PDB file of C-alpha atoms in Angstrom:
ATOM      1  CA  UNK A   1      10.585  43.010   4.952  1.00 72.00           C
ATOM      2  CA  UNK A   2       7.029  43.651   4.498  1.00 83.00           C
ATOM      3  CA  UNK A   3       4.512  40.913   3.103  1.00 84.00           C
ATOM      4  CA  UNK A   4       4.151  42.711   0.006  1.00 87.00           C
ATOM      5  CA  UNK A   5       6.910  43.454  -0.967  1.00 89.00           C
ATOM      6  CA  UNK A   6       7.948  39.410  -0.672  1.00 89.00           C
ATOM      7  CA  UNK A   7       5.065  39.067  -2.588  1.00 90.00           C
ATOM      8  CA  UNK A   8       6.350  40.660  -5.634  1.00 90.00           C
ATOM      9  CA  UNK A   9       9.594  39.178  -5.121  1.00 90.00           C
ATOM     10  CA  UNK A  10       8.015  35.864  -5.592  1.00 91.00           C
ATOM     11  CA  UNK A  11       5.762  36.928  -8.569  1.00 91.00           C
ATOM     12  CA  UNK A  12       8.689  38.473 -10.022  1.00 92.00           C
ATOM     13  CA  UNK A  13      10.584  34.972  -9.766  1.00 91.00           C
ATOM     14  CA  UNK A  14       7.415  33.195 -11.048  1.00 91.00           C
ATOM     15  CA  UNK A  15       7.138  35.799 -14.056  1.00 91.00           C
ATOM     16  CA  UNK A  16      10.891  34.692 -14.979  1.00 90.00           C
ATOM     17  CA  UNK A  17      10.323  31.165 -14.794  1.00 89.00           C
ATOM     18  CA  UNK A  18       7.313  31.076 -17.028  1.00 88.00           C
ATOM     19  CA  UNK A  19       8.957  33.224 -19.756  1.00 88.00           C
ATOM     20  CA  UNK A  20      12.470  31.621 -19.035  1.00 85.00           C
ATOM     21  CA  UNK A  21      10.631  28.217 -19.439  1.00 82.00           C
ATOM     22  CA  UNK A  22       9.014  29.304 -23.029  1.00 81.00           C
ATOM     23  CA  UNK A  23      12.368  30.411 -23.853  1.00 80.00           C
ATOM     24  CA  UNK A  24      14.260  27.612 -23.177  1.00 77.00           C
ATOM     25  CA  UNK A  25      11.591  25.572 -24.458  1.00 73.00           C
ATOM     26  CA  UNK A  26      11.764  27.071 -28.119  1.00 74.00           C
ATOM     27  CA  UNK A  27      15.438  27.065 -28.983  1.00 72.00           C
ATOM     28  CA  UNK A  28      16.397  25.468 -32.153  1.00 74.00           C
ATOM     29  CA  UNK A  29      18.580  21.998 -32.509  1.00 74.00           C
ATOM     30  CA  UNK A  30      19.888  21.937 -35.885  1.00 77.00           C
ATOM     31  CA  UNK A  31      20.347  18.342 -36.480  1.00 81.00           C
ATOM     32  CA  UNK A  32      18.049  16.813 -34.296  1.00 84.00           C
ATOM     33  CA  UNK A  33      19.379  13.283 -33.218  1.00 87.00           C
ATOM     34  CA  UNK A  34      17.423  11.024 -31.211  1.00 88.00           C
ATOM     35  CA  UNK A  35      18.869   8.993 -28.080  1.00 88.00           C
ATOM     36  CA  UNK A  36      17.057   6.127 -26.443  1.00 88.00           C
ATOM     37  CA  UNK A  37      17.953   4.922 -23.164  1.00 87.00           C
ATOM     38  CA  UNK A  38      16.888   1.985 -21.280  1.00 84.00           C
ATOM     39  CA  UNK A  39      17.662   0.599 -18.056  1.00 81.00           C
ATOM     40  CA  UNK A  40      20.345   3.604 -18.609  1.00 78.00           C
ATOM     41  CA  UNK A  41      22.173   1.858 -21.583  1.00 83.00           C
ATOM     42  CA  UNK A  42      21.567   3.612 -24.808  1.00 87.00           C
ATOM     43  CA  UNK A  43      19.738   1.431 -27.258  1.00 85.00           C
ATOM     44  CA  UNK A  44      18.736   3.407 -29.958  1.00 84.00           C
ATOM     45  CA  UNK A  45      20.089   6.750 -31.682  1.00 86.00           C
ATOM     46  CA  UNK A  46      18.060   7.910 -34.374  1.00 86.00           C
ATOM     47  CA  UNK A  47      18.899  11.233 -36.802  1.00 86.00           C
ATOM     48  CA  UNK A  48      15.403  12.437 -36.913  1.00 85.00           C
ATOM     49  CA  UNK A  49      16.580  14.546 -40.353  1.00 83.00           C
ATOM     50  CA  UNK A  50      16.881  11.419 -41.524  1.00 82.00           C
ATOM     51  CA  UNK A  51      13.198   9.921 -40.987  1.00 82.00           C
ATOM     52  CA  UNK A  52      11.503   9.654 -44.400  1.00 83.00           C
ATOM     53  CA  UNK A  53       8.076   7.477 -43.297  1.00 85.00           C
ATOM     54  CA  UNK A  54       6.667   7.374 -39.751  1.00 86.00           C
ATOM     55  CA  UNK A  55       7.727   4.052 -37.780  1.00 87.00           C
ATOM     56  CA  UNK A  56       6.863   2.399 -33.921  1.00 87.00           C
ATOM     57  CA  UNK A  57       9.915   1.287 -31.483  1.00 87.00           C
ATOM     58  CA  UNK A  58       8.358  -1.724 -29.125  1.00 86.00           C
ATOM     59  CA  UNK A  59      10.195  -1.097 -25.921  1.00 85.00           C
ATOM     60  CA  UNK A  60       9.543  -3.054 -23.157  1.00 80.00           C
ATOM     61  CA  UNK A  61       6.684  -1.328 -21.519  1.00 82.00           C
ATOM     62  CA  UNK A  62       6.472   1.782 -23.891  1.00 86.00           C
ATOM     63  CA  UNK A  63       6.028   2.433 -28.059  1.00 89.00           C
ATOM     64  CA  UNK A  64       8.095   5.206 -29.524  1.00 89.00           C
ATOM     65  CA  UNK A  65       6.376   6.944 -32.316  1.00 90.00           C
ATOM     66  CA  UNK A  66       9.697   8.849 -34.873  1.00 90.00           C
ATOM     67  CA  UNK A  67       8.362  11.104 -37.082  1.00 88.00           C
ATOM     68  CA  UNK A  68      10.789  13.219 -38.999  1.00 86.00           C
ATOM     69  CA  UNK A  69      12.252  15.413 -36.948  1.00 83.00           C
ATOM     70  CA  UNK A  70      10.057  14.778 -33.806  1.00 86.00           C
ATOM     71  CA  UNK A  71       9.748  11.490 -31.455  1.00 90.00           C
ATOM     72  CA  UNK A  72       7.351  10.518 -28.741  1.00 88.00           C
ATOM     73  CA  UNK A  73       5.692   7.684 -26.452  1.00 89.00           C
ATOM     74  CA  UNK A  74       1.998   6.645 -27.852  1.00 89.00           C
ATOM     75  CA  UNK A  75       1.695   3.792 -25.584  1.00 86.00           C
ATOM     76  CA  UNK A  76       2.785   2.790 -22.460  1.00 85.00           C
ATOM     77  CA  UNK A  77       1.922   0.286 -19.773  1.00 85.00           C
ATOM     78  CA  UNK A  78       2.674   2.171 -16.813  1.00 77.00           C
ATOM     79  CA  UNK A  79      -0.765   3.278 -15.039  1.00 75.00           C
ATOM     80  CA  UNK A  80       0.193   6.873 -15.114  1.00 72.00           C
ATOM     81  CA  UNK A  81       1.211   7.486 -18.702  1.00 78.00           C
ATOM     82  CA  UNK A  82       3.338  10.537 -17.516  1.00 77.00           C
ATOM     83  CA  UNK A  83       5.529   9.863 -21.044  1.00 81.00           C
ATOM     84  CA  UNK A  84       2.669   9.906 -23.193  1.00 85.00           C
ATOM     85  CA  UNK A  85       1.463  13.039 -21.433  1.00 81.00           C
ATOM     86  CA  UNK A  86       5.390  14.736 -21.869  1.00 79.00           C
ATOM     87  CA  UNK A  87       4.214  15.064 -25.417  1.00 81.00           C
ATOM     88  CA  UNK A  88       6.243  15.517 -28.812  1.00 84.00           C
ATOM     89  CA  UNK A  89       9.816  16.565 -28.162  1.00 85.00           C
ATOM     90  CA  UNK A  90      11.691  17.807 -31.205  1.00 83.00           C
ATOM     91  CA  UNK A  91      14.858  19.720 -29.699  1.00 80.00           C
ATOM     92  CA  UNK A  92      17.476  19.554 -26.726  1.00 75.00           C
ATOM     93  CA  UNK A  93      15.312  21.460 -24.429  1.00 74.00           C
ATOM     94  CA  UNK A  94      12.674  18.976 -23.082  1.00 77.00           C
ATOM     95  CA  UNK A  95      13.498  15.229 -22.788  1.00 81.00           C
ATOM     96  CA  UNK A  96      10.973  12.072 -22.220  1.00 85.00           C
ATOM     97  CA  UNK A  97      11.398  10.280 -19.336  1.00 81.00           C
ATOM     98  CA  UNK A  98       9.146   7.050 -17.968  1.00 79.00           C
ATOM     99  CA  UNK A  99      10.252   6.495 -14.454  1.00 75.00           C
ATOM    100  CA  UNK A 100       8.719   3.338 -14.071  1.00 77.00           C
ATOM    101  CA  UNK A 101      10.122   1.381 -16.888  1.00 80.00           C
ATOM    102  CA  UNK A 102      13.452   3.668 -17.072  1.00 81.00           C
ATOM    103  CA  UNK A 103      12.985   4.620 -20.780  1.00 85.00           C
ATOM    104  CA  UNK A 104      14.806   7.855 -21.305  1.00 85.00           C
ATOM    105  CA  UNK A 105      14.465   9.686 -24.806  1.00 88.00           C
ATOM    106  CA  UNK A 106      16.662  13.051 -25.365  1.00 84.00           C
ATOM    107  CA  UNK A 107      17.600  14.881 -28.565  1.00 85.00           C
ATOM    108  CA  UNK A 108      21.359  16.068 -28.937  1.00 81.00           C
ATOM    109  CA  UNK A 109      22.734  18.287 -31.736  1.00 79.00           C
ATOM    110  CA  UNK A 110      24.194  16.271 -34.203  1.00 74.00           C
ATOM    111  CA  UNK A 111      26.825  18.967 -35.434  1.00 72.00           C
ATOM    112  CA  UNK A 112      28.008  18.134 -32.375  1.00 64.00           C
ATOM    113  CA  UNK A 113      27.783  14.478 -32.329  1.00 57.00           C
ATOM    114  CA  UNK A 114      31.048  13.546 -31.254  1.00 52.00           C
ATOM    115  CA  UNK A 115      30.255  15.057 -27.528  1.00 50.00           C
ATOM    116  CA  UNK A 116      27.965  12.241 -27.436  1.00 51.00           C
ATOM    117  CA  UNK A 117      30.418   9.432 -26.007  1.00 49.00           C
ATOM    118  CA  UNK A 118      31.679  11.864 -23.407  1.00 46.00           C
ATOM    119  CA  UNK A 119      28.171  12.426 -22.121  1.00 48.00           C
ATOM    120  CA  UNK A 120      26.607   8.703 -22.741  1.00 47.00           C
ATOM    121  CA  UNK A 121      29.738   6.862 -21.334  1.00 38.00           C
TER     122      UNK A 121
ATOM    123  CA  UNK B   1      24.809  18.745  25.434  1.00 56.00           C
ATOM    124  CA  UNK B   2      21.953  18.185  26.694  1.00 68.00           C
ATOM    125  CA  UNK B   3      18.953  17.452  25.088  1.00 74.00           C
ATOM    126  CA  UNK B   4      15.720  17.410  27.345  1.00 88.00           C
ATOM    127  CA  UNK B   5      13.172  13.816  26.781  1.00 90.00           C
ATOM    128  CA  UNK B   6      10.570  16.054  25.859  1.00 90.00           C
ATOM    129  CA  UNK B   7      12.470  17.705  22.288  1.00 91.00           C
ATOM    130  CA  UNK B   8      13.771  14.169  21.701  1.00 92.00           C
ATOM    131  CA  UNK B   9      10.083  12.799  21.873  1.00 93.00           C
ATOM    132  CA  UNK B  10       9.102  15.913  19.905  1.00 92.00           C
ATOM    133  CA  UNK B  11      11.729  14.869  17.330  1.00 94.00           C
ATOM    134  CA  UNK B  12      10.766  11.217  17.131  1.00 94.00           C
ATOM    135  CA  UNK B  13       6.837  12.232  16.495  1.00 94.00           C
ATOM    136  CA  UNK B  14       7.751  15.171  13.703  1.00 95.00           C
ATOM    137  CA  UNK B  15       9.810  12.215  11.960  1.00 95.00           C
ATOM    138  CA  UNK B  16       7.270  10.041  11.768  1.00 95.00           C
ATOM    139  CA  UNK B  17       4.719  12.288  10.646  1.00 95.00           C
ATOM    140  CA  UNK B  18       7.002  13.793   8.228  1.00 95.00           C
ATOM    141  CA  UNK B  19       8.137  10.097   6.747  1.00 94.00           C
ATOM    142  CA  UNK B  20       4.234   9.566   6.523  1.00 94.00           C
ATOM    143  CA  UNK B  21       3.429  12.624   4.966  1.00 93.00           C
ATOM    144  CA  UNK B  22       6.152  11.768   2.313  1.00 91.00           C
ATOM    145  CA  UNK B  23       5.072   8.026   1.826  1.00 90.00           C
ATOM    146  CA  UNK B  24       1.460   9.324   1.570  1.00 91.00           C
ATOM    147  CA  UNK B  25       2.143  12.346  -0.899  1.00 88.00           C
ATOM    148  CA  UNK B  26       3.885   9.494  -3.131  1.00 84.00           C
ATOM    149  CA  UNK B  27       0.761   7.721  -3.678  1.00 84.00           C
ATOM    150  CA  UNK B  28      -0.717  11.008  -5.531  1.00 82.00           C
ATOM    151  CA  UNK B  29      -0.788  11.412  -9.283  1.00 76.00           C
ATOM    152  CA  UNK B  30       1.877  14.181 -10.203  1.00 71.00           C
ATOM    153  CA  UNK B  31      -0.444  17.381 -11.571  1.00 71.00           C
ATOM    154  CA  UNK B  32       1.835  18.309 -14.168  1.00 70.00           C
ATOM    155  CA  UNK B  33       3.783  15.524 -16.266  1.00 64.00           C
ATOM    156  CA  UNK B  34       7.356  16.641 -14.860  1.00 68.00           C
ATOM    157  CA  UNK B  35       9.554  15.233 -12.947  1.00 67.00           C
ATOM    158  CA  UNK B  36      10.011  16.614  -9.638  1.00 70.00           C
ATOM    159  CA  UNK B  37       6.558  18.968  -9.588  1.00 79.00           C
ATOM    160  CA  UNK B  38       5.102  18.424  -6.567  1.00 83.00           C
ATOM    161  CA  UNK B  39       3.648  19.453  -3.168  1.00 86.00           C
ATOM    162  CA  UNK B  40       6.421  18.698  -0.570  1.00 86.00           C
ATOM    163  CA  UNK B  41       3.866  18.974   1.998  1.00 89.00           C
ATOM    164  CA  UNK B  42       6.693  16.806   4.072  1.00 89.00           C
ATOM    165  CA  UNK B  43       8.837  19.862   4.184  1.00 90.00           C
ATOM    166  CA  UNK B  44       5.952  21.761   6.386  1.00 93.00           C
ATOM    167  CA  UNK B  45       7.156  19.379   9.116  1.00 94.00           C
ATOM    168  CA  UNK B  46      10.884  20.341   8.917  1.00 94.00           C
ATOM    169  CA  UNK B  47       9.495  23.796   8.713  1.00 94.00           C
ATOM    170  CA  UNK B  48       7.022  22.952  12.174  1.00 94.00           C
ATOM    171  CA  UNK B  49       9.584  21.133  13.845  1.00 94.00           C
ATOM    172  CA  UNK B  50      12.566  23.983  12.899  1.00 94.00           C
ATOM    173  CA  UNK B  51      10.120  26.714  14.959  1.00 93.00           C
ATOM    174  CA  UNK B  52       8.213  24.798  16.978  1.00 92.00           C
ATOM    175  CA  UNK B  53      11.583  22.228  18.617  1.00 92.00           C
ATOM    176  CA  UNK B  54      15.014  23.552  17.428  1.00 92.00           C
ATOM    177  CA  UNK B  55      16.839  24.040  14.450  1.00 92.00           C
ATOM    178  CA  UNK B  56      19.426  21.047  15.301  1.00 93.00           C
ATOM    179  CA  UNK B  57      16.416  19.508  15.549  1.00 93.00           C
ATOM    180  CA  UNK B  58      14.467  20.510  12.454  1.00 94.00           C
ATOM    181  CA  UNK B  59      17.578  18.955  10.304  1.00 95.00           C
ATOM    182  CA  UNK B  60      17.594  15.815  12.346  1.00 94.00           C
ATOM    183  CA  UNK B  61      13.486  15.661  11.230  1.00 95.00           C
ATOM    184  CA  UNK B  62      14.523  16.371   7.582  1.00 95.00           C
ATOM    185  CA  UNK B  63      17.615  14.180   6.935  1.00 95.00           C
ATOM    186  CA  UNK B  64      15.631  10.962   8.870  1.00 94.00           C
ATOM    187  CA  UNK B  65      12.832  11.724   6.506  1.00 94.00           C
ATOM    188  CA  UNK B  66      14.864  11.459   3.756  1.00 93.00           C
ATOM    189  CA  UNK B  67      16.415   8.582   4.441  1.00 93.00           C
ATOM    190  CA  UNK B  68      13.869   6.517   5.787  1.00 93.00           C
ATOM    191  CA  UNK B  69      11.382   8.002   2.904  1.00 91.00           C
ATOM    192  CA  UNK B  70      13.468   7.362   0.052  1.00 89.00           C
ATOM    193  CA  UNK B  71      13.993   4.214   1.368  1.00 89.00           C
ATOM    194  CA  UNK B  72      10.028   3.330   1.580  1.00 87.00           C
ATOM    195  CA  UNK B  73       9.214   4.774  -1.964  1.00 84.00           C
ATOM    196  CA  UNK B  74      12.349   6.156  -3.782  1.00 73.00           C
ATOM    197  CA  UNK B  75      15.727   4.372  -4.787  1.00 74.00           C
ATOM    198  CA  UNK B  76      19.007   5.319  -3.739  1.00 76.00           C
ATOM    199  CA  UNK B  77      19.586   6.714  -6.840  1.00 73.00           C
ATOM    200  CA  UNK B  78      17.107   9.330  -5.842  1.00 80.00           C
ATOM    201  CA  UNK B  79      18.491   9.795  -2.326  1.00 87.00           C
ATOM    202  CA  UNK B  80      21.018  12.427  -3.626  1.00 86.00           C
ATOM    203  CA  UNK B  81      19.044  14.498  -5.134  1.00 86.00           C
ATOM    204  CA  UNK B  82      16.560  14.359  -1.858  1.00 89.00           C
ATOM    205  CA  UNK B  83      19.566  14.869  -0.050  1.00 92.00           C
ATOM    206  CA  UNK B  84      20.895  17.967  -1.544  1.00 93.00           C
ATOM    207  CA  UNK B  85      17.837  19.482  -2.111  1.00 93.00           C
ATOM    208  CA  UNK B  86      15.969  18.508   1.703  1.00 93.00           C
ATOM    209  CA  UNK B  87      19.642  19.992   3.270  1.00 95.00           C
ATOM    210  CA  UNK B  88      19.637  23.069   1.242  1.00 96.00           C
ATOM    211  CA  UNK B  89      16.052  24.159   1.619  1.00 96.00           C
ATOM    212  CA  UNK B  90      16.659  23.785   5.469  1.00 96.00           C
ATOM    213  CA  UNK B  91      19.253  25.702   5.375  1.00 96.00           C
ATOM    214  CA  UNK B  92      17.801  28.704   3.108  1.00 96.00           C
ATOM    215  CA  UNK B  93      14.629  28.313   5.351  1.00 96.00           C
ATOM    216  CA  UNK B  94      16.738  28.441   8.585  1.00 95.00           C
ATOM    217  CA  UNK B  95      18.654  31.623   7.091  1.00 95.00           C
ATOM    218  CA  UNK B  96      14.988  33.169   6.735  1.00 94.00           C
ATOM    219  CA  UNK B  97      13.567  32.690   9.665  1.00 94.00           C
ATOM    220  CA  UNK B  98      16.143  34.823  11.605  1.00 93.00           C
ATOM    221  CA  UNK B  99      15.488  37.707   9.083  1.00 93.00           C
ATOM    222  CA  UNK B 100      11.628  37.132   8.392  1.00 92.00           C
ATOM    223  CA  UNK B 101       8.761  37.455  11.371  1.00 90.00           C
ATOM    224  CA  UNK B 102       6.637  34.963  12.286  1.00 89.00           C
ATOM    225  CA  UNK B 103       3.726  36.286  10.089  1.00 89.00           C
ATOM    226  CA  UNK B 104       5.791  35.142   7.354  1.00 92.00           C
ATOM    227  CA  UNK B 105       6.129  31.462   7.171  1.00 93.00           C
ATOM    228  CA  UNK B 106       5.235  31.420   4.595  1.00 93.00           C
ATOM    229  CA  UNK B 107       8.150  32.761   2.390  1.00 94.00           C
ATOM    230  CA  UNK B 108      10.573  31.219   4.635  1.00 95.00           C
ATOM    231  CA  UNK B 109       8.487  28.533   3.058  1.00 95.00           C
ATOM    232  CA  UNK B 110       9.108  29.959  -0.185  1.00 95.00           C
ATOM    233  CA  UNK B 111      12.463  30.712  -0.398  1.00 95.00           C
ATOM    234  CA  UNK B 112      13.313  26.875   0.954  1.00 95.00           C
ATOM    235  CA  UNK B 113      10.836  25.290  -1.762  1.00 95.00           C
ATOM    236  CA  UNK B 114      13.032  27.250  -4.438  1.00 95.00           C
ATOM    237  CA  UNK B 115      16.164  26.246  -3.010  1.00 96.00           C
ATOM    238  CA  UNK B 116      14.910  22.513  -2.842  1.00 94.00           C
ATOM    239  CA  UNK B 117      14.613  22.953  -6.371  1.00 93.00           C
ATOM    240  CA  UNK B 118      17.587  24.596  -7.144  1.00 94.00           C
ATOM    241  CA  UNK B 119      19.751  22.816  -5.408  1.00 94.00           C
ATOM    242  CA  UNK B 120      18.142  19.431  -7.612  1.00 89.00           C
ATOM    243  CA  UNK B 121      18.976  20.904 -10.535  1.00 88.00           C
ATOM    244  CA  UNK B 122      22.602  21.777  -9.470  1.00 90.00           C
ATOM    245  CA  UNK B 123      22.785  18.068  -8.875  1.00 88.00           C
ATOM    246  CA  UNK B 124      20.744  16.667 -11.753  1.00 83.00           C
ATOM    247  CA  UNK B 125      23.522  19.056 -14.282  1.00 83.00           C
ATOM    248  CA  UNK B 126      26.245  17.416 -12.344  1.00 84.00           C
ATOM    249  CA  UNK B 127      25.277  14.211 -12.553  1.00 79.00           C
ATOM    250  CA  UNK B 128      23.617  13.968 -15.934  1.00 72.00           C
ATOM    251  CA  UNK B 129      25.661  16.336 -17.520  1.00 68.00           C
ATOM    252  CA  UNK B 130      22.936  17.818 -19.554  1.00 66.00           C
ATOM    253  CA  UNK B 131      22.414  21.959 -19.682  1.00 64.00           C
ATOM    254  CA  UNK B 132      18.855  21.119 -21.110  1.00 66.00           C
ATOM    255  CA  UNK B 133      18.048  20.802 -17.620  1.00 74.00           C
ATOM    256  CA  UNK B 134      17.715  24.486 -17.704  1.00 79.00           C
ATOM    257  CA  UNK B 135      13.968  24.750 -18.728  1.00 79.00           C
ATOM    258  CA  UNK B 136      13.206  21.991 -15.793  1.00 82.00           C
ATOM    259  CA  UNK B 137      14.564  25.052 -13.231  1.00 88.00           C
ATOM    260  CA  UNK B 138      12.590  27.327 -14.859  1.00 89.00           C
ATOM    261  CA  UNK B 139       9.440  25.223 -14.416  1.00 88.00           C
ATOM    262  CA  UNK B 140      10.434  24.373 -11.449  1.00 90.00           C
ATOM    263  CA  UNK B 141      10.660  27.951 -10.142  1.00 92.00           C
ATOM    264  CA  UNK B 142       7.069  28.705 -10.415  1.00 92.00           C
ATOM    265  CA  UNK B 143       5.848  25.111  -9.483  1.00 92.00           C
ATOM    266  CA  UNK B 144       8.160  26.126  -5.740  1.00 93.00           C
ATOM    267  CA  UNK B 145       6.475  29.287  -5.669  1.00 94.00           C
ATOM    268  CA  UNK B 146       3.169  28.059  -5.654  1.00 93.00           C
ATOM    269  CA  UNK B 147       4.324  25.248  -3.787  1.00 93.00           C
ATOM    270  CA  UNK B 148       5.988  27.165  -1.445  1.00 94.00           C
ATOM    271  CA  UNK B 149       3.269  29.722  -0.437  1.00 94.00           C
ATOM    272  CA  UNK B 150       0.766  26.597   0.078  1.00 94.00           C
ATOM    273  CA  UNK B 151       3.215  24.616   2.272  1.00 95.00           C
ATOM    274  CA  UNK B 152       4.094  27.467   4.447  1.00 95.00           C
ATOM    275  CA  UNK B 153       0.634  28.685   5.038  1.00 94.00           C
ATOM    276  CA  UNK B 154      -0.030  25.015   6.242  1.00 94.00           C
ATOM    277  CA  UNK B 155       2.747  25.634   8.365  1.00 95.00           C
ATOM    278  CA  UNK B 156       1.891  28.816   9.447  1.00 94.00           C
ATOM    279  CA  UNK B 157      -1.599  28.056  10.588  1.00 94.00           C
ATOM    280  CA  UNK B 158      -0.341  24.703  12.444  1.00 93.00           C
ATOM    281  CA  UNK B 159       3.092  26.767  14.069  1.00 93.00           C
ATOM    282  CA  UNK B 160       0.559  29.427  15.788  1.00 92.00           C
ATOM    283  CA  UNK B 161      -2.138  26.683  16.668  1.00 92.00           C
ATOM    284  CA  UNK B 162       0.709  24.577  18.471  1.00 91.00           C
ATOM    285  CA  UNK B 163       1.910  27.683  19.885  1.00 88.00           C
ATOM    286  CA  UNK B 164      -1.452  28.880  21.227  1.00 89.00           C
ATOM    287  CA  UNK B 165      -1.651  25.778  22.506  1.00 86.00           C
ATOM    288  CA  UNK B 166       1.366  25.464  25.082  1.00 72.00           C
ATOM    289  CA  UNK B 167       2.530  22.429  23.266  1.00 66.00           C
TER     290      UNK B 167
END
């Protein structure tokens, strides 16, 4: 195989990843709810529909912002503030995740809500 | 079998500069906030030791790096995914290197960074049962192409230097 012709192989895979990524990254969760793990245990499950005025979560190391229909970390005390930096998460595609104090924050469909138990236990 | 002192020796040294490498690359800030974006300038040294030693060799290098490495900086939780994802890049890169020449290191390189990824994924699914994890792969396609290509041209340039040089 000639060099170029790996070369577009590879910027061919690149090209799908970016536009797979925006893809994935835009599809739509109809009932947005709000999972919280710590440590691995949930500890929180929030229905973001539900979210009429803007409140904190204190975690251990990290403060959850809800908003209605979107969640994210403000603060955190880890020195690299990746969860802070994962931004506003509103659907199932992306998820939060602070390594260093094991926080976990995904958002599940809650038409299909009673899934949850098979995936959380 | 018979293994000569000087490929075990050879062995021995690529570990330890491989478990180094690894240790070291853990100390620097991830570029993009997600998980599992990263360098793996570690894998050159499987990819070294797999042209410059052996390929029995080369996967001896990788899985003692990973075990040792995750050992030093990761969890055991994390060894799995290191696992499946160091075994299957070696593989995919030794698969490569029989069909590619040796200008092209560097996708061997490639193709192994996107299995390593991959093959993470496949695991991550399994064990989280999530399909979000989707639009991670996608990421991390392009982060193991870019990756890839710098890893391998590392490897490259040190595979024909050590060759030039006898070693």
């Amino acid at each position: 195989m000639k060099n170029k012709t790996l070369a577009m192989i590879f910027a061919g895979i690149a090209v799908l990843g970016v536009a797979g990524a925006k893809h994935a990254g835009r599809i739509h969760t109809e009932k947005p709810v709000a999972l919280i793990y710590e440590n691995g245990k949930l500890i929180e499950q929030i229905d973001l529909t539900d979210v009429e005025n803007d409140y904190k979560i204190e975690l251990g190391g990290n403060t959850v912002l809800v908003e209605k229909g979107q969640i994210s970390v403000i603060k955190a005390n880890c020195p690299d503030k990746l969860c802070i930096t994962q931004g506003v998460i509103s659907n199932g595609a992306k998820s939060i995740i602070c390594l260093p104090n094991k926080v976990e924050i995904k958002i599940k469909d809650g038409t299909k809500i009673d899934n949850l138990d098979a995936v959380t236990g | 079998m018979k293994t000569s002192a000087k490929k075990t020796a050879q062995t021995a040294l690529f570990s330890a500069i491989a478990l180094v490498i690894y240790v070291l690359e853990s100390y620097i800030p991830p570029i993009v906030p997600i998980p599992g974006v990263k360098i793996g300038l570690a894998n050159a040294v499987t990819l070294i030791s797999m042209y410059i030693i052996g390929a029995k060799q080369g996967l001896f290098v990788t899985v003692i790096r990973i075990i040792l490495g995750n050992l030093f900086v990761g969890s055991i939780a994390s060894l799995l995914y290191s696992m499946a994802g160091g075994i299957s890049c070696f593989f995919v890169m030794l698969l490569f290197k029989k069909l590619l020449n040796l200008n092209q290191i560097w996708a061997v390189s490639v193709f192994g960074a996107i299995a390593h990824s991959t093959a993470q994924i496949v695991v991550a699914i399994i064990i989280l049962n999530t399909p979000s994890l989707l639009y991670y792969w996608f990421v991390l396609l392009v982060s193991s192409v870019i990756s890839g290509a710098f890893t391998g041209l590392c490897s490259a340039y040190t595979v024909n230097a050590l060759k030039k040089s006898h070693y």
